[in-house]
CSV table of C-alpha atoms in Angstrom, one decimal:
chain,number,residue,atom,x,y,z
A,10,MET,CA,-130.8,-117.1,85.2
A,11,VAL,CA,-129.3,-121.1,86.0
A,12,ALA,CA,-129.4,-122.9,82.7
A,13,ALA,CA,-132.7,-124.8,82.8
A,14,ARG,CA,-131.7,-128.7,84.4
A,15,ILE,CA,-133.2,-131.3,85.6
A,16,THR,CA,-132.6,-134.0,88.8
A,17,VAL,CA,-132.9,-137.8,86.9
A,18,ASN,CA,-133.4,-141.2,89.3
A,19,GLY,CA,-131.8,-138.5,91.9
A,20,LYS,CA,-128.3,-137.5,88.6
A,21,GLU,CA,-129.0,-134.1,87.7
A,22,THR,CA,-128.5,-133.0,84.1
A,23,PRO,CA,-129.2,-129.5,81.6
A,24,ILE,CA,-131.8,-129.6,79.1
A,25,SER,CA,-129.6,-128.3,76.5
A,26,PRO,CA,-129.8,-128.6,73.9
A,27,ALA,CA,-133.6,-130.2,73.4
A,28,ALA,CA,-135.5,-127.7,71.8
A,29,PRO,CA,-138.4,-126.1,74.3
A,30,HIS,CA,-140.9,-127.8,72.9
A,31,THR,CA,-139.5,-131.7,73.4
A,32,THR,CA,-140.8,-133.9,75.6
A,33,THR,CA,-140.2,-134.8,78.2
A,34,LEU,CA,-140.4,-139.1,77.2
A,35,ASP,CA,-138.1,-138.3,73.8
A,36,PHE,CA,-135.9,-136.2,76.5
A,37,LEU,CA,-135.6,-139.1,79.0
A,38,ARG,CA,-135.4,-141.9,75.2
A,39,GLU,CA,-132.5,-139.7,73.6
A,40,ARG,CA,-130.8,-140.1,77.1
A,41,GLY,CA,-130.6,-143.5,76.9
A,42,LEU,CA,-133.4,-144.5,79.8
A,43,THR,CA,-135.7,-146.6,77.4
A,44,GLY,CA,-138.3,-147.8,80.1
A,45,THR,CA,-140.2,-144.6,79.6
A,46,LYS,CA,-142.7,-146.0,76.1
A,47,GLU,CA,-144.4,-143.9,73.8
A,48,GLY,CA,-147.7,-145.2,73.0
A,49,CYS,CA,-149.7,-143.5,71.8
A,50,ALA,CA,-148.2,-139.3,72.5
A,51,GLU,CA,-151.6,-139.1,73.7
A,52,GLY,CA,-152.0,-140.0,77.3
A,53,GLU,CA,-155.2,-142.2,77.3
A,54,CYS,CA,-152.1,-145.2,77.5
A,55,GLY,CA,-150.2,-144.7,80.5
A,56,ALA,CA,-146.8,-146.6,78.5
A,57,CYS,CA,-144.8,-143.2,79.4
A,58,SER,CA,-145.4,-142.6,83.1
A,59,ILE,CA,-142.9,-141.4,85.0
A,60,LEU,CA,-142.8,-140.3,88.1
A,61,VAL,CA,-142.7,-136.3,89.6
A,62,ALA,CA,-141.6,-135.5,92.9
A,63,ARG,CA,-144.4,-132.0,94.0
A,64,PRO,CA,-145.3,-130.5,96.9
A,65,GLY,CA,-147.7,-132.5,98.9
A,66,VAL,CA,-150.9,-133.1,100.4
A,67,ASP,CA,-150.2,-135.3,103.9
A,68,LYS,CA,-146.7,-134.7,103.8
A,69,PRO,CA,-144.8,-132.0,102.3
A,70,THR,CA,-143.5,-134.5,99.3
A,71,ASP,CA,-145.9,-136.7,97.4
A,72,TRP,CA,-144.5,-138.9,94.7
A,73,VAL,CA,-146.7,-138.2,91.7
A,74,ALA,CA,-147.3,-140.1,87.8
A,75,VAL,CA,-147.2,-137.9,85.2
A,76,ASN,CA,-147.3,-138.9,81.8
A,77,ALA,CA,-144.4,-137.4,80.2
A,78,CYS,CA,-145.3,-138.3,76.6
A,79,LEU,CA,-147.1,-134.0,77.3
A,80,VAL,CA,-145.3,-132.3,79.8
A,81,PRO,CA,-142.4,-131.0,77.7
A,82,VAL,CA,-139.1,-131.4,79.9
A,83,ALA,CA,-138.3,-127.5,80.0
A,84,ALA,CA,-141.3,-128.0,82.4
A,85,LEU,CA,-139.7,-129.6,84.6
A,86,ASP,CA,-136.7,-126.9,84.8
A,87,GLY,CA,-135.8,-127.6,89.2
A,88,GLN,CA,-138.0,-131.0,89.6
A,89,GLU,CA,-137.2,-134.2,90.6
A,90,VAL,CA,-137.9,-137.5,88.5
A,91,ILE,CA,-137.6,-141.0,88.9
A,92,THR,CA,-138.6,-143.3,86.0
A,93,SER,CA,-138.2,-147.8,86.2
A,94,GLU,CA,-135.5,-147.6,86.1
A,95,GLY,CA,-135.0,-145.7,88.9
A,96,LEU,CA,-136.8,-147.4,91.2
A,97,ALA,CA,-134.6,-150.4,91.6
A,98,THR,CA,-132.1,-149.1,94.4
A,99,ALA,CA,-128.3,-150.5,93.5
A,100,GLY,CA,-127.9,-154.5,95.3
A,101,GLU,CA,-124.1,-155.7,96.5
A,102,PRO,CA,-121.0,-154.7,93.9
A,103,GLY,CA,-121.1,-156.6,91.2
A,104,LYS,CA,-124.5,-158.3,91.4
A,105,PRO,CA,-127.7,-155.7,89.5
A,106,PRO,CA,-130.5,-153.3,91.6
A,107,ALA,CA,-132.3,-155.3,93.7
A,108,LEU,CA,-135.5,-154.9,91.8
A,109,HIS,CA,-138.3,-152.4,93.8
A,110,PRO,CA,-141.2,-154.1,95.6
A,111,VAL,CA,-144.1,-153.0,93.4
A,112,GLN,CA,-141.5,-154.8,90.1
A,113,GLU,CA,-140.6,-157.8,91.7
A,114,GLU,CA,-145.2,-158.2,92.7
A,115,MET,CA,-145.4,-157.4,89.3
A,116,ALA,CA,-142.8,-160.3,87.6
A,117,VAL,CA,-143.9,-163.0,90.7
A,118,ARG,CA,-147.5,-162.6,89.1
A,119,GLY,CA,-147.0,-162.6,86.2
A,120,GLY,CA,-148.4,-158.5,85.6
A,121,SER,CA,-145.8,-157.8,82.8
A,122,GLN,CA,-146.6,-160.7,79.1
A,123,CYS,CA,-145.0,-158.4,76.4
A,124,GLY,CA,-143.8,-155.0,78.2
A,125,TYR,CA,-144.6,-152.9,76.8
A,126,CYS,CA,-146.3,-151.7,79.5
A,127,THR,CA,-145.1,-152.4,82.6
A,128,PRO,CA,-143.2,-150.0,83.3
A,129,GLY,CA,-146.0,-148.0,82.8
A,130,PHE,CA,-147.4,-149.4,84.4
A,131,VAL,CA,-144.7,-150.2,87.0
A,132,CYS,CA,-144.6,-145.8,88.0
A,133,SER,CA,-147.9,-145.5,88.8
A,134,MET,CA,-148.6,-147.6,90.6
A,135,ALA,CA,-145.4,-147.4,92.8
A,136,ALA,CA,-146.9,-143.4,92.7
A,137,GLU,CA,-150.5,-145.0,94.5
A,138,TYR,CA,-147.2,-147.0,97.2
A,139,TYR,CA,-146.0,-143.9,98.9
A,140,ARG,CA,-149.2,-142.6,98.9
A,141,PRO,CA,-149.3,-141.6,102.3
A,142,ASP,CA,-152.6,-142.8,103.8
A,143,ARG,CA,-152.9,-145.6,101.5
A,144,CYS,CA,-151.3,-148.0,104.6
A,145,ALA,CA,-154.0,-145.7,106.8
A,146,HIS,CA,-157.1,-148.0,104.6
A,147,ALA,CA,-154.9,-151.2,105.3
A,148,GLY,CA,-155.9,-154.3,106.1
A,149,PRO,CA,-154.8,-156.8,108.4
A,150,ALA,CA,-153.0,-158.8,106.2
A,151,ASP,CA,-150.3,-155.9,105.1
A,152,SER,CA,-146.7,-155.7,106.1
A,153,ALA,CA,-144.0,-154.0,104.7
A,154,ASN,CA,-143.3,-157.9,103.6
A,155,GLY,CA,-146.2,-158.2,101.0
A,156,ALA,CA,-149.7,-159.4,101.7
A,157,ASP,CA,-151.1,-162.5,101.8
A,158,ALA,CA,-151.8,-164.5,97.7
A,159,ASP,CA,-156.1,-164.2,99.9
A,160,ASN,CA,-156.1,-160.5,99.8
A,161,ALA,CA,-153.6,-159.8,96.7
A,162,ASN,CA,-156.9,-161.7,94.3
A,163,GLY,CA,-159.2,-159.3,96.7
A,164,SER,CA,-161.2,-161.8,99.4
A,165,GLU,CA,-160.8,-159.0,102.0
A,166,SER,CA,-161.5,-156.4,99.6
A,167,ALA,CA,-164.0,-153.8,100.4
A,168,ASP,CA,-165.3,-153.6,97.1
A,169,ALA,CA,-162.8,-154.5,93.5
A,170,GLU,CA,-161.5,-152.0,93.1
A,171,HIS,CA,-159.6,-151.3,95.8
A,172,GLY,CA,-157.8,-154.0,97.8
A,173,PRO,CA,-157.0,-154.6,101.1
A,174,ASN,CA,-153.1,-153.3,101.3
A,175,GLY,CA,-155.3,-150.2,100.5
A,176,PHE,CA,-154.7,-149.6,97.3
A,177,ASP,CA,-156.7,-148.0,94.9
A,178,LEU,CA,-156.7,-149.2,91.5
A,179,HIS,CA,-157.8,-146.3,90.0
A,180,ALA,CA,-154.5,-145.2,89.7
A,181,LEU,CA,-153.7,-147.4,87.0
A,182,SER,CA,-157.3,-146.0,85.3
A,183,GLY,CA,-154.4,-143.8,83.1
A,184,ASN,CA,-152.7,-147.6,81.8
A,185,LEU,CA,-153.2,-149.7,79.2
A,186,CYS,CA,-152.1,-153.0,78.9
A,187,ARG,CA,-153.2,-154.5,75.3
A,188,CYS,CA,-151.9,-158.5,76.3
A,189,THR,CA,-155.4,-157.5,78.3
A,190,GLY,CA,-153.1,-159.0,81.2
A,191,TYR,CA,-154.8,-157.2,83.9
A,192,ARG,CA,-156.1,-160.0,86.7
A,193,PRO,CA,-152.3,-160.0,87.6
A,194,ILE,CA,-151.3,-157.6,87.2
A,195,ARG,CA,-154.2,-156.6,89.6
A,196,ASP,CA,-153.4,-159.3,91.0
A,197,ALA,CA,-149.2,-157.2,91.6
A,198,ALA,CA,-151.5,-154.2,92.6
A,199,PHE,CA,-153.2,-155.7,95.9
A,200,ALA,CA,-150.3,-157.9,97.2
A,201,VAL,CA,-147.5,-155.0,97.8
A,202,GLY,CA,-147.1,-153.8,101.0
A,203,SER,CA,-146.5,-151.4,103.0
A,204,PRO,CA,-142.7,-148.8,102.4
A,205,THR,CA,-140.3,-150.0,104.7
A,206,ASP,CA,-138.0,-147.7,107.3
A,207,GLU,CA,-135.3,-147.7,104.9
A,208,ASP,CA,-137.1,-147.1,101.6
A,209,PRO,CA,-135.2,-143.7,100.5
A,210,LEU,CA,-138.4,-142.7,97.8
A,211,ALA,CA,-140.4,-142.9,101.4
A,212,ARG,CA,-138.1,-141.4,102.8
A,213,ARG,CA,-137.8,-138.2,100.4
A,214,ARG,CA,-141.3,-137.8,101.2
A,215,GLU,CA,-140.5,-136.2,104.8
A,216,GLN,CA,-138.4,-132.8,102.9
A,217,SER,CA,-139.7,-130.4,101.2
A,218,PRO,CA,-140.8,-130.5,97.1
A,219,PRO,CA,-138.6,-127.9,95.1
A,220,GLU,CA,-139.1,-124.9,95.1
A,221,PRO,CA,-140.4,-123.6,92.1
A,222,VAL,CA,-137.5,-122.2,89.8
A,223,ALA,CA,-138.1,-119.1,86.9
A,224,THR,CA,-137.2,-120.7,84.0
A,225,ALA,CA,-135.5,-118.9,80.5
A,226,TYR,CA,-135.3,-122.0,78.1
A,227,THR,CA,-134.5,-120.2,74.4
A,228,LEU,CA,-133.4,-121.9,71.8
A,229,ASP,CA,-133.3,-121.4,68.4
A,230,ASP,CA,-135.7,-117.7,68.4
A,231,CYS,CA,-138.8,-120.3,70.9
A,232,ALA,CA,-138.6,-120.2,74.7
A,233,PHE,CA,-139.7,-121.7,77.4
A,234,LEU,CA,-140.7,-119.4,79.9
A,235,ARG,CA,-141.8,-118.8,84.0
A,236,LYS,CA,-141.6,-116.3,86.1
A,237,SER,CA,-142.1,-116.2,89.9
A,238,THR,CA,-144.9,-114.4,90.3
A,239,LEU,CA,-148.4,-113.8,89.1
A,240,ALA,CA,-148.0,-109.4,88.1
A,241,GLU,CA,-144.2,-110.8,86.4
A,242,THR,CA,-145.9,-113.3,84.6
A,243,LEU,CA,-149.3,-111.1,83.8
A,244,ARG,CA,-146.4,-108.4,82.2
A,245,LEU,CA,-145.3,-110.6,80.6
A,246,LEU,CA,-148.4,-111.9,78.8
A,247,ARG,CA,-148.9,-108.6,77.9
A,248,GLU,CA,-146.2,-107.6,76.2
A,249,ARG,CA,-146.2,-111.6,74.4
A,250,PRO,CA,-149.9,-111.6,73.4
A,251,ASP,CA,-149.0,-114.2,71.1
A,252,ALA,CA,-148.0,-116.3,73.8
A,253,VAL,CA,-150.1,-120.4,73.9
A,254,VAL,CA,-150.1,-120.4,78.2
A,255,VAL,CA,-150.0,-124.2,79.8
A,256,ALA,CA,-150.5,-125.7,83.2
A,257,GLY,CA,-150.3,-129.6,82.7
A,258,SER,CA,-149.7,-129.7,79.1
A,259,THR,CA,-152.8,-132.2,78.7
A,260,ASP,CA,-154.1,-130.7,76.2
A,261,TRP,CA,-151.5,-128.1,74.6
A,262,GLY,CA,-149.4,-131.7,74.6
A,263,VAL,CA,-151.9,-133.8,72.4
A,264,GLU,CA,-151.8,-130.5,69.9
A,265,VAL,CA,-147.9,-130.6,69.8
A,266,ASN,CA,-147.7,-134.8,69.2
A,267,ILE,CA,-150.3,-135.4,67.6
A,268,ARG,CA,-150.7,-131.8,65.2
A,269,SER,CA,-147.0,-131.0,65.5
A,270,ARG,CA,-147.7,-127.2,66.8
A,271,ARG,CA,-145.1,-125.1,67.7
A,272,ALA,CA,-145.0,-122.2,69.9
A,273,ASN,CA,-142.1,-119.1,69.5
A,274,CYS,CA,-143.6,-118.7,73.3
A,275,VAL,CA,-144.9,-120.8,75.9
A,276,VAL,CA,-145.3,-119.5,79.3
A,277,ALA,CA,-146.0,-121.4,82.7
A,278,VAL,CA,-148.7,-120.8,85.5
A,279,ASP,CA,-148.6,-124.1,86.9
A,280,ARG,CA,-146.5,-123.4,90.2
A,281,LEU,CA,-147.4,-119.9,90.4
A,282,PRO,CA,-148.4,-119.5,93.8
A,283,GLU,CA,-151.2,-117.4,92.9
A,284,LEU,CA,-152.9,-119.5,90.8
A,285,ARG,CA,-151.9,-122.9,93.7
A,286,ASP,CA,-154.4,-121.4,96.8
A,287,LEU,CA,-157.4,-122.8,97.7
A,288,ARG,CA,-159.7,-121.3,100.4
A,289,VAL,CA,-163.1,-122.0,101.9
A,290,GLU,CA,-164.7,-119.5,102.6
A,291,SER,CA,-168.0,-118.5,104.9
A,292,ASP,CA,-169.7,-117.6,101.3
A,293,HIS,CA,-167.4,-119.3,98.9
A,294,ILE,CA,-164.5,-121.8,97.6
A,295,GLU,CA,-161.5,-120.4,96.3
A,296,ILE,CA,-160.2,-122.7,93.6
A,297,GLY,CA,-156.4,-121.3,92.6
A,298,ALA,CA,-156.0,-121.9,88.7
A,299,ALA,CA,-153.5,-124.4,89.1
A,300,LEU,CA,-154.1,-127.2,91.1
A,301,THR,CA,-154.5,-130.0,89.3
A,302,LEU,CA,-157.5,-132.2,90.0
A,303,THR,CA,-156.0,-134.4,91.9
A,304,GLU,CA,-154.6,-131.2,94.3
A,305,ILE,CA,-159.3,-130.3,94.2
A,306,GLU,CA,-159.6,-133.3,95.5
A,307,ARG,CA,-157.9,-134.2,97.7
A,308,ARG,CA,-157.8,-131.3,99.5
A,309,LEU,CA,-161.9,-130.4,99.5
A,310,ASP,CA,-162.3,-134.4,100.9
A,311,GLY,CA,-165.6,-134.6,99.4
A,312,ALA,CA,-166.9,-131.2,100.7
A,313,VAL,CA,-168.5,-130.2,97.5
A,314,PRO,CA,-170.0,-133.3,96.5
A,315,LEU,CA,-170.4,-132.7,92.9
A,316,LEU,CA,-166.5,-132.2,92.4
A,317,ALA,CA,-166.1,-135.5,94.3
A,318,ASP,CA,-168.6,-137.2,91.9
A,319,LEU,CA,-166.8,-135.3,88.6
A,320,PHE,CA,-162.9,-136.3,89.6
A,321,PRO,CA,-163.2,-139.7,89.1
A,322,GLN,CA,-164.7,-139.5,85.7
A,323,PHE,CA,-162.5,-137.0,84.3
A,324,ALA,CA,-160.3,-139.2,81.9
A,325,SER,CA,-158.0,-141.0,84.1
A,326,ARG,CA,-155.5,-140.2,87.5
A,327,LEU,CA,-152.5,-140.2,85.0
A,328,ILE,CA,-154.3,-136.6,83.9
A,329,ARG,CA,-155.8,-135.8,86.6
A,330,ASN,CA,-152.2,-135.2,88.0
A,331,GLY,CA,-151.4,-132.4,85.7
A,332,ALA,CA,-154.7,-131.1,84.7
A,333,THR,CA,-156.6,-128.2,86.0
A,334,LEU,CA,-159.6,-126.5,86.0
A,335,GLY,CA,-158.2,-123.1,84.6
A,336,GLY,CA,-157.1,-125.2,82.0
A,337,ASN,CA,-159.9,-127.0,81.1
A,338,LEU,CA,-161.9,-123.9,81.5
A,339,GLY,CA,-159.2,-121.7,79.2
A,340,THR,CA,-159.7,-124.7,76.0
A,341,GLY,CA,-163.1,-124.0,76.3
A,342,SER,CA,-163.6,-127.1,74.9
A,343,PRO,CA,-167.9,-127.5,74.2
A,344,ILE,CA,-166.8,-131.6,75.8
A,345,GLY,CA,-165.3,-130.4,78.6
A,346,ASP,CA,-165.7,-132.2,81.1
A,347,SER,CA,-165.4,-129.9,84.5
A,348,PRO,CA,-167.6,-127.0,82.7
A,349,PRO,CA,-170.9,-128.2,83.5
A,350,VAL,CA,-170.2,-129.3,87.3
A,351,LEU,CA,-169.0,-125.6,87.1
A,352,LEU,CA,-171.9,-124.3,85.9
A,353,ALA,CA,-174.7,-126.5,88.1
A,354,LEU,CA,-173.2,-124.7,90.7
A,355,GLU,CA,-173.0,-121.1,89.4
A,356,ALA,CA,-169.7,-120.6,89.8
A,357,SER,CA,-167.4,-117.7,88.6
A,358,VAL,CA,-164.4,-117.7,87.7
A,359,VAL,CA,-161.5,-114.1,88.2
A,360,LEU,CA,-159.7,-113.0,85.2
A,361,ALA,CA,-156.7,-111.6,85.8
A,362,ASP,CA,-153.8,-109.3,84.1
A,363,ALA,CA,-151.3,-106.6,84.3
A,364,ASP,CA,-153.8,-103.3,85.3
A,365,GLY,CA,-156.5,-105.7,87.9
A,366,GLU,CA,-158.6,-108.4,88.9
A,367,ARG,CA,-162.8,-109.1,87.4
A,368,GLU,CA,-165.2,-111.7,88.0
A,369,VAL,CA,-166.9,-113.0,85.2
A,370,PRO,CA,-170.5,-115.3,85.7
A,371,LEU,CA,-169.2,-118.8,84.2
A,372,ALA,CA,-172.3,-119.3,82.1
A,373,ASP,CA,-171.7,-115.4,80.8
A,374,TYR,CA,-167.9,-116.1,80.1
A,375,PHE,CA,-167.7,-118.9,76.8
A,376,THR,CA,-168.9,-116.6,73.6
A,377,GLY,CA,-168.7,-119.1,70.8
A,378,TYR,CA,-167.1,-122.3,70.0
A,379,ARG,CA,-163.5,-122.4,71.4
A,380,GLN,CA,-163.9,-118.4,73.0
A,381,SER,CA,-164.9,-116.4,75.6
A,382,VAL,CA,-164.4,-113.2,77.7
A,383,ARG,CA,-160.3,-113.7,78.7
A,384,ARG,CA,-158.9,-110.7,76.8
A,385,PRO,CA,-155.5,-111.2,75.2
A,386,GLY,CA,-152.5,-110.7,77.9
A,387,GLU,CA,-155.9,-112.1,81.0
A,388,LEU,CA,-155.2,-115.5,83.1
A,389,ILE,CA,-157.8,-116.9,84.7
A,390,ARG,CA,-156.4,-117.0,88.3
A,391,ALA,CA,-159.2,-118.9,90.9
A,392,VAL,CA,-162.8,-120.3,90.3
A,393,ARG,CA,-165.6,-119.7,92.5
A,394,ILE,CA,-167.8,-121.9,94.3
A,395,PRO,CA,-170.9,-119.6,96.6
A,396,LEU,CA,-171.7,-121.3,99.2
A,397,PRO,CA,-174.1,-123.1,100.9
A,398,LEU,CA,-174.4,-126.0,98.0
A,399,SER,CA,-177.7,-127.4,96.5
A,400,PRO,CA,-178.3,-131.1,98.9
A,401,VAL,CA,-179.5,-132.5,95.9
A,402,THR,CA,-176.3,-132.6,92.8
A,403,ALA,CA,-174.2,-135.8,90.5
A,404,PHE,CA,-172.6,-136.0,87.7
A,405,HIS,CA,-174.0,-138.2,84.0
A,406,LYS,CA,-170.8,-139.3,81.4
A,407,ILE,CA,-171.6,-140.1,79.0
A,408,ALA,CA,-169.1,-141.7,77.3
A,409,LYS,CA,-168.3,-145.3,75.1
A,410,ARG,CA,-165.4,-146.5,78.3
A,411,ARG,CA,-165.8,-145.7,81.6
A,412,PHE,CA,-162.6,-144.1,81.7
A,413,ASP,CA,-160.4,-142.0,80.5
A,414,ASP,CA,-163.2,-140.6,77.2
A,415,ILE,CA,-163.8,-137.9,76.2
A,416,SER,CA,-167.8,-137.4,76.9
A,417,SER,CA,-170.4,-137.1,74.6
A,418,VAL,CA,-172.8,-136.1,76.7
A,419,ALA,CA,-172.0,-134.2,80.1
A,420,VAL,CA,-175.3,-133.5,82.6
A,421,ALA,CA,-173.8,-131.6,86.1
A,422,PHE,CA,-177.3,-131.8,88.2
A,423,ALA,CA,-177.7,-129.1,91.5
A,424,LEU,CA,-181.0,-128.9,92.8
A,425,ASP,CA,-182.4,-127.6,96.1
A,426,ILE,CA,-185.2,-129.4,96.9
A,427,GLU,CA,-187.9,-129.0,100.1
A,428,ASP,CA,-191.3,-130.3,101.6
A,429,GLY,CA,-191.1,-132.4,98.4
A,430,ILE,CA,-191.0,-129.2,95.7
A,431,VAL,CA,-188.3,-127.9,93.8
A,432,ARG,CA,-186.7,-124.8,95.7
A,433,ARG,CA,-183.8,-124.3,92.7
A,434,ALA,CA,-182.5,-125.5,90.2
A,435,ARG,CA,-179.5,-125.2,88.2
A,436,ILE,CA,-178.2,-128.0,85.3
A,437,GLY,CA,-174.9,-127.9,83.6
A,438,LEU,CA,-174.9,-129.4,80.1
A,439,GLY,CA,-171.7,-130.0,78.3
A,440,GLY,CA,-171.9,-132.3,74.4
A,441,VAL,CA,-174.9,-130.6,73.3
A,442,ALA,CA,-173.7,-127.4,72.0
A,443,ALA,CA,-170.6,-125.1,70.8
A,444,THR,CA,-170.2,-124.2,74.0
A,445,PRO,CA,-171.2,-125.4,77.9
A,446,ILE,CA,-174.4,-123.8,78.8
A,447,ARG,CA,-176.9,-124.2,81.8
A,448,ALA,CA,-180.3,-125.8,80.7
A,449,LEU,CA,-182.5,-122.9,81.4
A,450,THR,CA,-185.6,-123.8,79.6
A,451,THR,CA,-185.5,-127.1,82.0
A,452,GLU,CA,-184.0,-125.6,85.5
A,453,ALA,CA,-187.1,-123.4,84.7
A,454,ALA,CA,-190.0,-126.0,84.2
A,455,LEU,CA,-189.2,-127.4,87.2
A,456,GLU,CA,-188.4,-124.5,90.0
A,457,GLY,CA,-191.8,-124.6,92.2
A,458,ALA,CA,-193.0,-127.4,91.2
A,459,PRO,CA,-193.1,-130.7,92.7
A,460,TRP,CA,-191.2,-133.8,92.7
A,461,THR,CA,-193.0,-136.3,90.9
A,462,ALA,CA,-193.0,-138.4,88.6
A,463,GLU,CA,-195.3,-137.4,86.0
A,464,THR,CA,-192.8,-133.3,86.8
A,465,VAL,CA,-189.8,-135.8,86.4
A,466,GLU,CA,-191.0,-136.7,83.2
A,467,ALA,CA,-192.3,-133.3,81.7
A,468,ALA,CA,-188.7,-131.7,82.5
A,469,ALA,CA,-187.0,-134.6,80.4
A,470,ALA,CA,-189.3,-133.8,77.3
A,471,VAL,CA,-187.8,-130.3,77.4
A,472,LEU,CA,-184.2,-131.0,78.6
A,473,ARG,CA,-184.6,-133.3,75.3
A,474,ALA,CA,-184.7,-130.5,73.3
A,475,GLU,CA,-181.9,-127.9,75.3
A,476,GLY,CA,-178.7,-127.1,73.5
A,477,THR,CA,-178.2,-127.9,69.4
A,478,PRO,CA,-176.1,-131.2,69.2
A,479,MET,CA,-174.7,-132.3,66.5
A,480,ASN,CA,-174.3,-135.4,65.0
A,481,ASP,CA,-170.5,-136.9,64.9
A,482,HIS,CA,-167.8,-139.9,65.4
A,483,ARG,CA,-168.8,-140.4,69.2
A,484,ALA,CA,-172.6,-139.9,69.4
A,485,SER,CA,-175.7,-138.9,66.7
A,486,ALA,CA,-177.7,-136.0,67.5
A,487,ALA,CA,-180.8,-137.7,68.5
A,488,TYR,CA,-178.7,-140.5,71.0
A,489,ARG,CA,-177.6,-137.2,72.6
A,490,SER,CA,-180.5,-135.0,73.1
A,491,ALA,CA,-182.0,-138.9,74.3
A,492,MET,CA,-179.8,-138.8,76.6
A,493,LEU,CA,-180.4,-136.1,78.6
A,494,GLY,CA,-183.6,-136.6,79.2
A,495,GLN,CA,-182.2,-140.0,81.0
A,496,SER,CA,-180.1,-138.4,82.5
A,497,LEU,CA,-183.0,-136.5,84.9
A,498,LEU,CA,-185.0,-139.4,84.9
A,499,LYS,CA,-182.0,-141.0,86.3
A,500,LEU,CA,-181.8,-138.3,89.0
A,501,TYR,CA,-184.7,-138.8,89.5
A,502,ALA,CA,-184.9,-142.6,90.1
A,503,GLN,CA,-181.8,-142.1,92.5
A,504,THR,CA,-182.7,-140.0,95.4
A,505,THR,CA,-186.3,-141.5,95.1
A,506,GLU,CA,-184.5,-144.6,96.4
A,507,ALA,CA,-181.9,-143.1,98.4
A,508,VAL,CA,-185.4,-141.5,100.7
A,509,SER,CA,-187.4,-145.0,100.7
A,510,SER,CA,-183.8,-146.9,101.3
């Protein structure tokens, strides 16, 4: 097997002698690429963001921004990475490299203050700069040389978070500036133009991404392994039931950094083709467990409105570029954002081991705090969502921050309302019990009743009593219960407002 290697800024370099748990951040910094910074070590500040060449949605390759502090460098075996240093292009002999258009706009518009966060912002901004469909949404003032000053201030934007150049400011939702320099950063984002035909990173999008490679990286009795097929992986997990399974490492990376956890064996499943399919059948949608949330969002393109509501509220774009549904369900966290949505959609999980597959309704999957029916050696291969979808849906996330925060309470609704009567109700809850749960009593109170203020107020009182909420540093039990009831009242207000308008 070929020794583990990674291509950084166009130069291939061996991963050895880095330990299997070494993060990409530490690997880069140890090689002098100190533009990649550590701010939080848990994927919340974005100072560490880098670009990785990944399979594209609209083009063969996408440049995707990820948190280098979370991803083990061994997980990038065979992959291509660009850091903030690699964005600049070689200038004339004897002269410094030419700034990338994103770097140029950040400089001229005052987007860099102390500068600590700037390389991370630049990489996240560059990923959005190279998003293929961004230019399709650009206004007439956009050009390869940048938008004009008025557009940079957002005067022609459809809303405050989308520039006239098509730039989606949510691309920076995972980047934190402690100097409160957001306005000039926003100006820079809304001023960048379109990549030119000579741009090497733009041309790279037209070529195929690096093929996944089998990895067997071992050092000091610790191993990072990636097999080529699902069957090989399942046989490995049968032999090594103690192995830690990772996809985007957005959860395991925190354990390594903050809690200093180490594993003798880590098995990566993020590039397994059998876990990266998305199919829409006549009676269900099947989503591969290793597809990232960003890939799911762009491939579905709003086809599942409840998931479309979830995605912008799930952490940040940097996290969604690595996080997967399989990982979010596999951790078994009671405050994960996807389980309430999938419960409301009556989803099921497809579990696979070396002996075959079985399908389990998600409502029966969780058995206790961070526990499930998944047996040693089993993987979540896919999530299935039955069709047709309920027409009235909503996802309400109650958290202290609008983005990049953990829920205090998460509530997902999926209702069928015909002729003013609630024919069917499915409600998923997170943050109010040891596991994500269905609000079965509230569902029963709604079904068969008229969709009126009186019904909703009575059902809201029932919903407040669902689960066993607790007091912790995020919220009190009383607050959580109150938010449950309020979420149903909010849904009613939203639906009646939509009908009246």
